[in-house]
XYZ file of C-alpha atoms in Angstrom:
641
model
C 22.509 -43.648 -68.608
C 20.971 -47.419 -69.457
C 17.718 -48.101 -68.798
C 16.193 -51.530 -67.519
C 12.582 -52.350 -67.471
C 11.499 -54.513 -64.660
C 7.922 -56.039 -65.508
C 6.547 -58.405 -62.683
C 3.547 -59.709 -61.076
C 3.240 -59.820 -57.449
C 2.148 -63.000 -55.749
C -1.338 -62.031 -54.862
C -1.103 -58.732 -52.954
C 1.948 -58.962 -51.911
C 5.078 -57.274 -54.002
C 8.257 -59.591 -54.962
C 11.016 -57.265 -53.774
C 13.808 -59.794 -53.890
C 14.494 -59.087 -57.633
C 14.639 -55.062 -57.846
C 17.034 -55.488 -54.521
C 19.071 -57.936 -56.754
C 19.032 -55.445 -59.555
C 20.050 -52.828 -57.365
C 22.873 -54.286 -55.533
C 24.557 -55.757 -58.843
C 24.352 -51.972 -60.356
C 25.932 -50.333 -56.885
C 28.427 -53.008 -56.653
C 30.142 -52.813 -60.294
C 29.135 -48.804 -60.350
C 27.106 -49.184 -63.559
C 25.482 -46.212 -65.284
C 21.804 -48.185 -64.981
C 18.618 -46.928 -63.453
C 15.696 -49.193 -63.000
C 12.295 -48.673 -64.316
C 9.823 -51.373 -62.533
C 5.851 -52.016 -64.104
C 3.966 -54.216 -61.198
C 0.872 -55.589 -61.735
C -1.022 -57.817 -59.174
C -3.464 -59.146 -61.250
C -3.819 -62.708 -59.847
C -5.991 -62.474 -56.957
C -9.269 -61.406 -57.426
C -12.254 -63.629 -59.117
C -13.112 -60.273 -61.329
C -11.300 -60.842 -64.600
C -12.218 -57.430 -65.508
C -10.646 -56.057 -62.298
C -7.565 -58.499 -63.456
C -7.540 -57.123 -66.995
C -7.336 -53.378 -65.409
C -4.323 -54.498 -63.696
C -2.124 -56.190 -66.494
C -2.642 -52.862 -68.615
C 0.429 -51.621 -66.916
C 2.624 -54.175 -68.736
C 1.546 -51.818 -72.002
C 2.532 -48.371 -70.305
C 6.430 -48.821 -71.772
C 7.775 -48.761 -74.827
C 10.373 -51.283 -74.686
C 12.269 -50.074 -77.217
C 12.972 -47.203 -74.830
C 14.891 -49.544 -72.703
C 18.677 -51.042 -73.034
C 17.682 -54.246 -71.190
C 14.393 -56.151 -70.117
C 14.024 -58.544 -66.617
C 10.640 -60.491 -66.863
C 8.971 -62.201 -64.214
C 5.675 -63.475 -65.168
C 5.445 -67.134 -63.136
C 2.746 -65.598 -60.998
C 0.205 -64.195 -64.173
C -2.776 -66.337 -64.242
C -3.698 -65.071 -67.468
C -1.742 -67.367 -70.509
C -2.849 -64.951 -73.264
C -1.579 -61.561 -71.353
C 2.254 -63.454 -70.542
C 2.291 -64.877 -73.983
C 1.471 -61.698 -75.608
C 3.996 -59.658 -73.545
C 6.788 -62.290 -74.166
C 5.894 -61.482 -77.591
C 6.446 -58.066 -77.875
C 9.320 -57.948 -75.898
C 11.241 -60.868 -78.267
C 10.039 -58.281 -81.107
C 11.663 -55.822 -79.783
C 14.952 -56.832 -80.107
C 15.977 -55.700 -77.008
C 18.124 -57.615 -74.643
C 16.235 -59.768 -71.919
C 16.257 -62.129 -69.069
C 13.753 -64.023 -67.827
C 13.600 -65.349 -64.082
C 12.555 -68.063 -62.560
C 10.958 -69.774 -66.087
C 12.072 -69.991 -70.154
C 10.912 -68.845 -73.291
C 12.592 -69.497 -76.977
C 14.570 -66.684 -77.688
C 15.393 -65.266 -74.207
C 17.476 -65.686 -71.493
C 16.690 -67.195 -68.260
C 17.814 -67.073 -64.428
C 16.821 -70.036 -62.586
C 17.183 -71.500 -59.034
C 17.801 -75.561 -60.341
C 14.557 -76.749 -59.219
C 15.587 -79.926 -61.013
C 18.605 -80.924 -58.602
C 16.951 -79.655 -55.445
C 14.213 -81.964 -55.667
C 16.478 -84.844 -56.835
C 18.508 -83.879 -53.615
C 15.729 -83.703 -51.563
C 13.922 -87.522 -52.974
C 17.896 -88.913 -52.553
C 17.668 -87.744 -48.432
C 14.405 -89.372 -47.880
C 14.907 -92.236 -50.271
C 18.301 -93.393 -49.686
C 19.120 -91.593 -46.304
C 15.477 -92.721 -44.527
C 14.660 -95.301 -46.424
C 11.442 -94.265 -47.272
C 9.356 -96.255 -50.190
C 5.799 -94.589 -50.387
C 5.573 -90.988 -50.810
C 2.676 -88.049 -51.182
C 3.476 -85.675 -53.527
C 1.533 -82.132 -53.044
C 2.585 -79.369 -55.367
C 1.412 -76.412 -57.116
C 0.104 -75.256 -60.265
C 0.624 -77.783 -62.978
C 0.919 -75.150 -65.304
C 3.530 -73.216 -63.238
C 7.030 -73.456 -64.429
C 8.767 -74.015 -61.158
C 6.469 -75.895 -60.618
C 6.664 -78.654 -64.026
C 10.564 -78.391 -63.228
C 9.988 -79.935 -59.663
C 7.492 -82.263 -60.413
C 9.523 -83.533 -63.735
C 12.492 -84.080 -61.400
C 10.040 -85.944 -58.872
C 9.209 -88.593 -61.327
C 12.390 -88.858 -63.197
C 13.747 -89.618 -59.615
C 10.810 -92.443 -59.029
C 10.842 -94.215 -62.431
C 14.450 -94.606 -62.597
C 14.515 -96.189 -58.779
C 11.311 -98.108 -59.568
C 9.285 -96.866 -56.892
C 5.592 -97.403 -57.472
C 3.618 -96.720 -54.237
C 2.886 -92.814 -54.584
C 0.429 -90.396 -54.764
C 0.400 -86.531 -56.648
C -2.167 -83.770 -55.869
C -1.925 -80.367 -57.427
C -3.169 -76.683 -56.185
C -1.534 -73.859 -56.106
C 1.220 -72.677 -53.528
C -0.697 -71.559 -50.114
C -1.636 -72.882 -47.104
C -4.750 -74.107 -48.075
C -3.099 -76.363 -51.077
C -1.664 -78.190 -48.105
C -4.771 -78.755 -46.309
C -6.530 -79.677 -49.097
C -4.149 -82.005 -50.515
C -3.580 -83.796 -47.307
C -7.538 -84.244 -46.769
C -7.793 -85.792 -50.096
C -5.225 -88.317 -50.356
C -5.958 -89.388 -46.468
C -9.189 -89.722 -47.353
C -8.345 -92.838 -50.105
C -5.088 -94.149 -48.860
C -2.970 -94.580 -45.970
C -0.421 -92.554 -44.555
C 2.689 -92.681 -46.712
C 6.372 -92.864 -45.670
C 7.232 -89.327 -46.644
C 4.738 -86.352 -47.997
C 7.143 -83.750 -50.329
C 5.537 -80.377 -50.582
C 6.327 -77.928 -53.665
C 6.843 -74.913 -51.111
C 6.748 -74.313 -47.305
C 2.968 -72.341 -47.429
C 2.072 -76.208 -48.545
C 4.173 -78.151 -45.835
C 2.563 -75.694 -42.548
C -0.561 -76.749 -44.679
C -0.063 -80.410 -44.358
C 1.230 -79.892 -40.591
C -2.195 -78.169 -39.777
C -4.351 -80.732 -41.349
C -2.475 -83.943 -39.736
C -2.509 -82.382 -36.644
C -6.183 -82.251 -37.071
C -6.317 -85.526 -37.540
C -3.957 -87.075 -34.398
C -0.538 -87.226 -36.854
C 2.694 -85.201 -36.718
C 5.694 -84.957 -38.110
C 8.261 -87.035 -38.223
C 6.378 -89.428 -36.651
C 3.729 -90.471 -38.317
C 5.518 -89.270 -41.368
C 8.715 -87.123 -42.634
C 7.451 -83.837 -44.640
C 9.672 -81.218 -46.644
C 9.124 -78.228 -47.837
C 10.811 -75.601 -50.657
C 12.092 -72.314 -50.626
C 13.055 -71.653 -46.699
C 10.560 -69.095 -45.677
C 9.915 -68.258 -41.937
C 7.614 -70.522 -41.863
C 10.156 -73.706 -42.638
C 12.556 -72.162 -39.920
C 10.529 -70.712 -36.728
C 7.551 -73.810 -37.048
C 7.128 -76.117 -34.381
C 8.345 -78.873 -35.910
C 11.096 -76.518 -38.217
C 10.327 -78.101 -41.957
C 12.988 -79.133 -43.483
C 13.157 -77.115 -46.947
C 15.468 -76.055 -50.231
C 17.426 -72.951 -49.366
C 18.255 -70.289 -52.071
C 19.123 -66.419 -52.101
C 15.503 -64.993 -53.810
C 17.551 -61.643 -54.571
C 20.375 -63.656 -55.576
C 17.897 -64.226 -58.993
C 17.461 -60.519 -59.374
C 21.516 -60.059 -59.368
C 22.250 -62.717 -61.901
C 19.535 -61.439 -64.242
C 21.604 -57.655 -64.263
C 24.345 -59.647 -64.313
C 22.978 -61.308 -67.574
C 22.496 -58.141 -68.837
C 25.807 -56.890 -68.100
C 27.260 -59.549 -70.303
C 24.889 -59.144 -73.429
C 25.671 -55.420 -73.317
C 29.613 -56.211 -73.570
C 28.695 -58.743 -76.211
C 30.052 -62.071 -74.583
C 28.607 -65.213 -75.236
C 25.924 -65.784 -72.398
C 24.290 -69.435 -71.871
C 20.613 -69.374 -72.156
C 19.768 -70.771 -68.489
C 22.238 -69.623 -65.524
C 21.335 -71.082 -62.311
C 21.978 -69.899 -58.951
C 23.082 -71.889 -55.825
C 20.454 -73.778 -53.553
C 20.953 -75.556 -50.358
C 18.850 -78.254 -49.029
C 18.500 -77.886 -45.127
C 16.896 -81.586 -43.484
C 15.101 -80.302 -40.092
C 12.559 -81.785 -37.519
C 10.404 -82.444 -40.079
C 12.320 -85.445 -40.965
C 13.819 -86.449 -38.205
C 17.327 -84.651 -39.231
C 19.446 -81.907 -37.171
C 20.988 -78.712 -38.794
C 24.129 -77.025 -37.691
C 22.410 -73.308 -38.689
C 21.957 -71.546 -35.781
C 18.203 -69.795 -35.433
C 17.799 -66.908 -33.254
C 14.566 -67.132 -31.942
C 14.987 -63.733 -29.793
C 15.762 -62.233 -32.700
C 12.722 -63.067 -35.277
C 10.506 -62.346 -32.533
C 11.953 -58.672 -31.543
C 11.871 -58.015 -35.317
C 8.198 -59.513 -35.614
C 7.163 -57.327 -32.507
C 8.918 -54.410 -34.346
C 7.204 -54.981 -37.768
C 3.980 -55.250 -35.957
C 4.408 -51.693 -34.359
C 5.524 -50.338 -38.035
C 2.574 -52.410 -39.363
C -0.367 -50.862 -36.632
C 1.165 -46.894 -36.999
C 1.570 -47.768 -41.046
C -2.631 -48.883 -40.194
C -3.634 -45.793 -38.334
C -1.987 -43.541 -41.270
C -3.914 -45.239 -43.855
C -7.369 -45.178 -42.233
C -6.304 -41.057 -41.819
C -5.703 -40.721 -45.461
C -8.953 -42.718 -46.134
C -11.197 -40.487 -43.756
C -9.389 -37.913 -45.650
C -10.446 -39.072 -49.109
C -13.811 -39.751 -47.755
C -14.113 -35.685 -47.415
C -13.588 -34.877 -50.393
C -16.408 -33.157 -52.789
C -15.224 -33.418 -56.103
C -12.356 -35.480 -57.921
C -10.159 -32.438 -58.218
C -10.298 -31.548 -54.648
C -9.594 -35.156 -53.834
C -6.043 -34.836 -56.113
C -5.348 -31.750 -54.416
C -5.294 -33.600 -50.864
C -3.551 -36.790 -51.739
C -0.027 -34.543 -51.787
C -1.269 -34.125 -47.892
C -1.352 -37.410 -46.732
C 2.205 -38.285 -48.524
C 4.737 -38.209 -45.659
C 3.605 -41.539 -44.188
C 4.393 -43.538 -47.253
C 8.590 -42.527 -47.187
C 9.226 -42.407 -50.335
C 11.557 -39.657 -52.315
C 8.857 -38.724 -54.940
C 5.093 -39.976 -55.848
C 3.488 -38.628 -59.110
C 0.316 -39.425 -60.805
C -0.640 -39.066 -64.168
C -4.163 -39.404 -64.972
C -7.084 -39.759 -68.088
C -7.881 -36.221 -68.767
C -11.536 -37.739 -69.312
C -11.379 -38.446 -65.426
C -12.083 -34.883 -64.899
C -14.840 -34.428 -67.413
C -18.013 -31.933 -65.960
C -21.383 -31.894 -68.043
C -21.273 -28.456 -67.079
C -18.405 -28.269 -69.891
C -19.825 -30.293 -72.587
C -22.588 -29.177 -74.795
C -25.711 -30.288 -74.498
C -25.863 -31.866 -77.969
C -22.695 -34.314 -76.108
C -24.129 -34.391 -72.888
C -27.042 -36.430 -74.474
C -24.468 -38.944 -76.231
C -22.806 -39.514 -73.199
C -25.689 -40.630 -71.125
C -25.980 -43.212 -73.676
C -22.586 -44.605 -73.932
C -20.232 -46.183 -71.072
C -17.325 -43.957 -69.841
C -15.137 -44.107 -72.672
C -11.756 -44.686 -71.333
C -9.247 -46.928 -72.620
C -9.054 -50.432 -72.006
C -5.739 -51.650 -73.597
C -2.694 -49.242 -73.548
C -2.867 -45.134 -72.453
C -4.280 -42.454 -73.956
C -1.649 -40.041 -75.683
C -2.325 -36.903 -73.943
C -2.426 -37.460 -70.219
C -2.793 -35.199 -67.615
C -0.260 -34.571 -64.861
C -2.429 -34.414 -61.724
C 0.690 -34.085 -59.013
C 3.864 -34.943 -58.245
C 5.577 -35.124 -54.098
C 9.030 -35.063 -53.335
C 10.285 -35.706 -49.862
C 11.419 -32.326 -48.964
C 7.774 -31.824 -48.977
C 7.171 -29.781 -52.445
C 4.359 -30.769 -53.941
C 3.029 -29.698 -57.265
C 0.367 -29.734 -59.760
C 0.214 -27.921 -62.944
C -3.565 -28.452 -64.386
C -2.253 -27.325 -67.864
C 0.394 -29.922 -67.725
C 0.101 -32.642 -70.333
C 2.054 -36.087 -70.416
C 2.345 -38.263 -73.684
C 1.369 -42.275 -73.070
C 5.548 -42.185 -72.776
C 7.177 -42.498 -69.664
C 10.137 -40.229 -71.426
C 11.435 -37.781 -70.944
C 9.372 -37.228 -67.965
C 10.909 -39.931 -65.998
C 15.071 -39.098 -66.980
C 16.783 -39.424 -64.482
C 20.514 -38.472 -64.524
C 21.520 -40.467 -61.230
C 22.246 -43.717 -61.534
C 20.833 -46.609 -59.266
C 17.612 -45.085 -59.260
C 14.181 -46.984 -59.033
C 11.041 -45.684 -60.453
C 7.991 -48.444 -59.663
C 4.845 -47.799 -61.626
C 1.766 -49.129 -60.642
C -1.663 -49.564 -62.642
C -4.879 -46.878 -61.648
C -8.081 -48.516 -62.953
C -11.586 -48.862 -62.346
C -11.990 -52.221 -63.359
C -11.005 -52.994 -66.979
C -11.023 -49.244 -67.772
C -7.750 -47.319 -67.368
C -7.425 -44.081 -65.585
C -3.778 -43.573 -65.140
C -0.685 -44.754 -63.429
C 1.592 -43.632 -59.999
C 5.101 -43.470 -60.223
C 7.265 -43.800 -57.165
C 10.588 -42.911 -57.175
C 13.021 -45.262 -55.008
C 9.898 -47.070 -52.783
C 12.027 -49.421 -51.431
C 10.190 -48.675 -47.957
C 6.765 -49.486 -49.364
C 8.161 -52.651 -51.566
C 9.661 -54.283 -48.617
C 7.035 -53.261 -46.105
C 4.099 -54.581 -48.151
C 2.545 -51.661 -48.094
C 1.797 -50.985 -51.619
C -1.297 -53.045 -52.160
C -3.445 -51.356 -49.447
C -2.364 -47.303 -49.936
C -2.922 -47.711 -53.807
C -6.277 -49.679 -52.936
C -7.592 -47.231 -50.755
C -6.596 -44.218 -52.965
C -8.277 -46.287 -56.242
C -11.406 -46.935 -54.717
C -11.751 -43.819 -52.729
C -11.051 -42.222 -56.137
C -13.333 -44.126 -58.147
C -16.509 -43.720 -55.558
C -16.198 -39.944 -55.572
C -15.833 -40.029 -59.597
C -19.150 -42.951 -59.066
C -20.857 -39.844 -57.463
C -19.939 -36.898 -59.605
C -20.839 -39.068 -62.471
C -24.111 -39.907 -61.497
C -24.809 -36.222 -60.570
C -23.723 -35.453 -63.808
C -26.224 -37.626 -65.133
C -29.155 -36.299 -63.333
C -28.451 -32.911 -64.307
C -28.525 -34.240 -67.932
C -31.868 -36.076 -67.341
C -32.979 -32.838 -65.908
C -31.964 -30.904 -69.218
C -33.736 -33.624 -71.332
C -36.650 -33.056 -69.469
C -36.243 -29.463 -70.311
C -35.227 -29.246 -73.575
C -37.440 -30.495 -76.849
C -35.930 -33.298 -77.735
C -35.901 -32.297 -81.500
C -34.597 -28.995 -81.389
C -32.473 -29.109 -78.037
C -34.055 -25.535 -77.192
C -35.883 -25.455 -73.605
C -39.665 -26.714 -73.687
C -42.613 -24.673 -72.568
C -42.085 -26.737 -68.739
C -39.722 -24.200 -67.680
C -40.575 -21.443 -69.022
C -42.266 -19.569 -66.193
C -39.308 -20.267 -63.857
C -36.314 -19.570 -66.319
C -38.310 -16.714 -67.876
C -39.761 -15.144 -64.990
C -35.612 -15.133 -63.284
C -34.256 -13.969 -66.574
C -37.095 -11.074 -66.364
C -35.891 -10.404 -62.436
C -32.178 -10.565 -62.584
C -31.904 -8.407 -66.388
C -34.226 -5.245 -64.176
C -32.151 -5.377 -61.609
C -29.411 -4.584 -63.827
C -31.277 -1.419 -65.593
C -31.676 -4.075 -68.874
C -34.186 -3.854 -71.006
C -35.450 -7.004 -72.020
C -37.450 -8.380 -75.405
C -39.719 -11.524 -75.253
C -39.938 -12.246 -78.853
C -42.600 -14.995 -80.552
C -41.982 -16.424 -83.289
C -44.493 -18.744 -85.918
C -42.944 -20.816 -88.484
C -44.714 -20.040 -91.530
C -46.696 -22.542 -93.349
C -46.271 -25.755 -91.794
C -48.952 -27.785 -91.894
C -48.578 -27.106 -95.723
C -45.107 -28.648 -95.514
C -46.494 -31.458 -93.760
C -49.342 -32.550 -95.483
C -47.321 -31.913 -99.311
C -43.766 -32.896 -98.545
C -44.276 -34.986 -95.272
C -43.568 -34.677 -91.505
C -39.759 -35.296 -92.508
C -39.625 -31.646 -94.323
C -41.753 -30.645 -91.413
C -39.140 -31.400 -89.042
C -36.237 -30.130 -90.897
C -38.070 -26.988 -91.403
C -38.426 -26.623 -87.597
C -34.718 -27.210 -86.894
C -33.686 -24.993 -89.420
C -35.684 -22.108 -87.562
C -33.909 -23.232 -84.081
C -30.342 -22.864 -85.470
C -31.044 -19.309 -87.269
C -32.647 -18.677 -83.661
C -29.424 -20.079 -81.882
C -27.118 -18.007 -84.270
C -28.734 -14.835 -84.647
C -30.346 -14.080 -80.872
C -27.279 -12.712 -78.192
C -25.459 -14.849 -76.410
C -27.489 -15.845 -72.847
C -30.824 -15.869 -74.397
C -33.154 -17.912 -73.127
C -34.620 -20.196 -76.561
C -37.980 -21.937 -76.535
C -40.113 -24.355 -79.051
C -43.050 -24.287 -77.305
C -44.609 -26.788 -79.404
C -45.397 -27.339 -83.203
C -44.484 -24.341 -85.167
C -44.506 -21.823 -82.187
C -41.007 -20.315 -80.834
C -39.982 -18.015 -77.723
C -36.796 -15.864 -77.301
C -36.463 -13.890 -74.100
C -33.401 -11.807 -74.625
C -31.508 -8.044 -73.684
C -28.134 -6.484 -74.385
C -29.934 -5.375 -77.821
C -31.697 -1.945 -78.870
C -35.224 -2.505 -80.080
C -34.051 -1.461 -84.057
C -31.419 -4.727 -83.703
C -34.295 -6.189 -82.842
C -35.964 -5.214 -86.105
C -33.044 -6.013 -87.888
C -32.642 -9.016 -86.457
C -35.710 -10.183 -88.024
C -34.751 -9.373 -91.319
C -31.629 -11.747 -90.600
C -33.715 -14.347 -89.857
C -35.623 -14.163 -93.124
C -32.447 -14.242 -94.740
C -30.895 -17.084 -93.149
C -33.829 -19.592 -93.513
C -34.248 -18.214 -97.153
C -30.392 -19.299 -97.553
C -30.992 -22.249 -95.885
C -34.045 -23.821 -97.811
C -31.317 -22.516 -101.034
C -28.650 -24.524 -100.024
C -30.711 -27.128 -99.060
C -32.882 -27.263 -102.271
C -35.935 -27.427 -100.433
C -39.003 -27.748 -102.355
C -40.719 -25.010 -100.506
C -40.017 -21.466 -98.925
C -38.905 -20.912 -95.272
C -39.973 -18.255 -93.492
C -41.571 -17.081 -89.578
C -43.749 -14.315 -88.330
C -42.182 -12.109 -85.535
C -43.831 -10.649 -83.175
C -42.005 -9.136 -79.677
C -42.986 -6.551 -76.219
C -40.280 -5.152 -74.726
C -40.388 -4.850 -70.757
C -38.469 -2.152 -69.280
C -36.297 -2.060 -66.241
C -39.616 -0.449 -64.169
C -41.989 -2.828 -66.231
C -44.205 -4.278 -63.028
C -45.985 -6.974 -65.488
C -45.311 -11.002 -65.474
C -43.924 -13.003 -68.085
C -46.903 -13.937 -69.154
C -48.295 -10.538 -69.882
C -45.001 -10.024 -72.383
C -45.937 -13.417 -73.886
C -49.162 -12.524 -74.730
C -48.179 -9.103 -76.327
C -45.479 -10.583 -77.998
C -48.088 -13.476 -79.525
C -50.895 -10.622 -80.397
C -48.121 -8.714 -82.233
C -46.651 -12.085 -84.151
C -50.331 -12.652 -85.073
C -50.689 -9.376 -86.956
C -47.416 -10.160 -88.238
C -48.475 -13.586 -89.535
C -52.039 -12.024 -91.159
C -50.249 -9.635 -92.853
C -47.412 -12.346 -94.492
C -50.493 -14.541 -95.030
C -52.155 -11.233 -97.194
C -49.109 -10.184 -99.121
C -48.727 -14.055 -100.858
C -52.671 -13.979 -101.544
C -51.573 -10.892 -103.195
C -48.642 -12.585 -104.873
């Protein structure tokens, strides 16, 4: 089974299904063993580049070498750098590829011939009207398309000598039109004929004249490109340059077809366009246009449209109750159905599910320092599988489940004709995942896309907003808690921890041991070797404490060379023993270390019983009294020494 990688950029929100419909029709019409595997970013509308940069990260999801054949459409990426970078890899990876609707060295192109529908187009108004002053509003000058129309434009002019024109560039909506007409009215008069690069731009122009008192053909003849609705159901219809959009998608497999087969393949193949001279001109058409018609289907897609509406503000108030990220994957599979599609997965950034509760404390500390740490450029190699939903309603989720930053094998697929559309999950620059949608043609043709992966992205990256920021409170709560040198708890809860320890270990028949401990000496260490020795003498005594005292102990440094453990599950001659363990490790510790000085503590503990009535602070103070006779008698033996 071949493989082709469709990688494309919608125009602003809104999804370019012409060319996967072309793909698929040319691979069920010659029967070809072919599935099609289709990355879609939209990164073009939105004034946050980093937003933008989130976006195009999908183009890095494949490995193109995994692919027998590449279709590129990349006229619509603002971004020079990300295009020129992908057209890079994909000429390094040998693989064969077609590019539509534009030309790089080294690759093959399909193209409608922009070049000899604009000629046609000048010839009708020139020669046909007689026209002698034009307007000329087009698009992006650094478009493609775009420099192919406008090349043919002035080819056309210089080689008839006509001088009296004017050129104003935007991009290719509505408001290019407006615009453009505003600023050329403004500084000269009305011209014989204005030529628009597309038909957003001529309704543009219409709207602006009509503004102003002018209309079309009138005042002036106007024509438009690409025969959109809008050319064909406008009051006056524009006249326009026809052409099949999917027709580019079928050449471009068609392309492929040929490479595979190894037949010599020119480097640009066009495909047919048709110029159609309306009212807008002052011209008649023989194609007949079925007004009933476009308006039963446009009352039909509005009906879709409004119930499509009401399921998407359900699955947002459904998002909206969700507590926690996990809970919010889990009901995703729920709200499904609506979108009528044979299978939706999503694989995720196992750092997406991250709980403070889970890190220790030592990281927890690091991490309120840092930004989230997720990737940026490319996917992380062990992803995590957070669902998949077929159409018979099955969904599933598998927590242990890992993917690779591979699409394969995951994706196989042993039918042929099968689309898989992947689409970028980011917060901004920062990559959490992708969804993969198994044959979407519903939600590609619909335009539905955009909004249901919108609302599950930002719904997603609130709650994740929230748990985060809980997350950091409880870890501002633990600083506050713990000394900051050490990472044991400080004396500021000691009442409450202690005191709950003390409650819940009776009520379980326990035993329990408040133990205080001095470290010996330090003000000596301080004042001959420095506070630096100081310090690593007190964190030496916290990690014998942390490794030698039973698991669930509560640890203290309650301040300069005094410790607290409040612990159970041990008889009172472990206890003893434990001591003697803690000699030995800070003995092997200042060894290994080759500190100038000896490390040692006094130990002093009072055991409460399970029908010991005291407080805490009764057990401290026995503990302390004990420690001190402990500490006058160390402090005797080296005067004897």
């Amino acid at each position: 089974m071949k493989k082709i990688a469709l990688i494309m950029e919608s125009w602003m929100r809104y999804f370019t299904y012409a060319w996967p419909s072309g793909i698929l029709q040319k691979i069920k019409e010659s029967n070809l063993d072919v599935n099609l595997y289709i990355f879609n970013s939209s990164g073009n509308w939105s004034n946050d580049e980093l937003y933008n940069q989130g976006e195009f990260n999908i183009f890095n999801l494949p490995d193109l070498q995994d692919f027998d054949g590449i279709v590129l459409d990349v006229n619509n990426v603002v971004d020079v750098s990300v295009r020129d970078a992908l057209v890079d890899r994909i000429r390094n990876s040998g693989v064969p590829a077609v590019v539509i609707g534009n030309h790089f060295r080294g690759l093959h192109s399909v193209e409608i011939n922009n070049g000899k529908a604009m000629r046609d187009v000048m010839e009708h108004l020139h020669e046909h009207h007689k026209c002698q002053s034009f307007w000329f509003i087009l698009g992006p000058k650094d478009n493609y398309e775009n420099q192919r129309r406008d090349a043919s434009i002035k080819g056309y002019l210089e080689e008839h000598r006509i001088e009296q024109y004017q050129c104003c560039y935007g991009d290719f909506g509505c408001e290019c039109g407006i615009q453009g007409f505003e600023k050329l009215l403004a500084a000269n008069p009305l011209p014989d004929a204005i030529v628009c690069a597309n038909d957003n731009i001529a309704v543009g122009v219409l709207a602006a004249a009509e503004k102003r008192g002018f209309s079309a053909p009138a005042d002036f003849l106007l024509t438009g490109f690409d025969d959109l609705d809008k050319s064909r159901y406008y009051n006056p219809k524009i006249s326009t340059v026809s052409y099949i959009r999917e027709e580019l998608g079928y050449t471009a497999m068609e392309v492929l077809e040929e490479l595979w087969q190894g037949k010599a393949v020119e480097k640009i193949r066009y495909t047919d366009i048709k110029t159609i001279f309306w009212d807008s001109c002052g011209c008649t058409s023989d194609i007949h246009i079925d007004v009933k018609e476009h308006l039963k289907n446009s009352i039909l897609y509005g009906i879709e449209t409004e119930d499509f509406e009401k399921q998407l503000l359900k699955l947002k108030y459904t998002l909206t109750q969700c507590e926690s990220v996990q809970k919010m994957l889990e009901c995703i599979p729920q709200c499904i159905p609506s979108l009528r599609c044979d299978e939706l997965y999503l694989v995720t950034d196992r750092r997406l599910y991250r709980n403070m509760k889970d890190v220790p404390f030592t990281e927890q500390m690091s991490l309120l320092l840092v930004e989230d740490d997720f990737e940026v450029k490319g996917y992380p190699e062990d992803m995590h599988f957070a669902f998949s939903y077929t159409k018979d309603g099955i969904a599933e989720q598998d927590a242990e489940k890992s993917v690779g930053n591979h699409i394969f094998p995951m994706f196989e697929c042993e039918d042929a004709g099968v689309d898989f559309l992947f689409l970028p999950l980011h917060f901004r620059e920062k990559c959490i995942g992708y969804f993969a949608i198994r044959n979407a043609v519903y939600l590609m043709e619909k335009q539905f896309l955009f909004d249901i992966i919108n609302a599950l992205t930002t719904a997603l990256e609130n709650l994740y907003s929230r748990e985060r920021l809980k997350d950091m409170n409880q870890v501002l709560t633990s600083l506050y808690n713990h000394d900051s040198m050490t990472l044991l708890y400080n004396r500021q809860d000691l009442e409450k921890l202690g005191n709950r320890y003390l409650y819940e270990q009776h009520r379980s028949g326990s035993t329990v041991y408040v133990v205080f401990l001095d470290l010996d000496r330090l003000k000596y260490i301080n004042d001959k070797f420095g506070h630096e020795q100081g310090d690593l003498a007190i964190k030496a005594v916290a990690h014998a404490m942390q490794d030698l005292f039973p698991e669930g102990s509560l640890l203290f440094r309650l301040g300069g060379d005094e410790f607290l453990a409040i612990c159970s599950g041990i008889s009172e001659n472990e206890l003893q023993g434990l001591y003697g363990k803690l000699q030995d490790a800070l003995r092997e510790t200042a060894q290994k270390s080759q500190l100038p000085y000896e490390l040692g503590v006094s130990f002093g503990y009072a055991a409460a019983g399970p029908d010991a009535a005291g407080p805490l602070s009764e057990y401290i103070h026995k503990a302390d009294d004990n420690m001190y006779a402990c500490k006058v008698e160390r402090k005797k033996q080296r005067m004897d020494e």
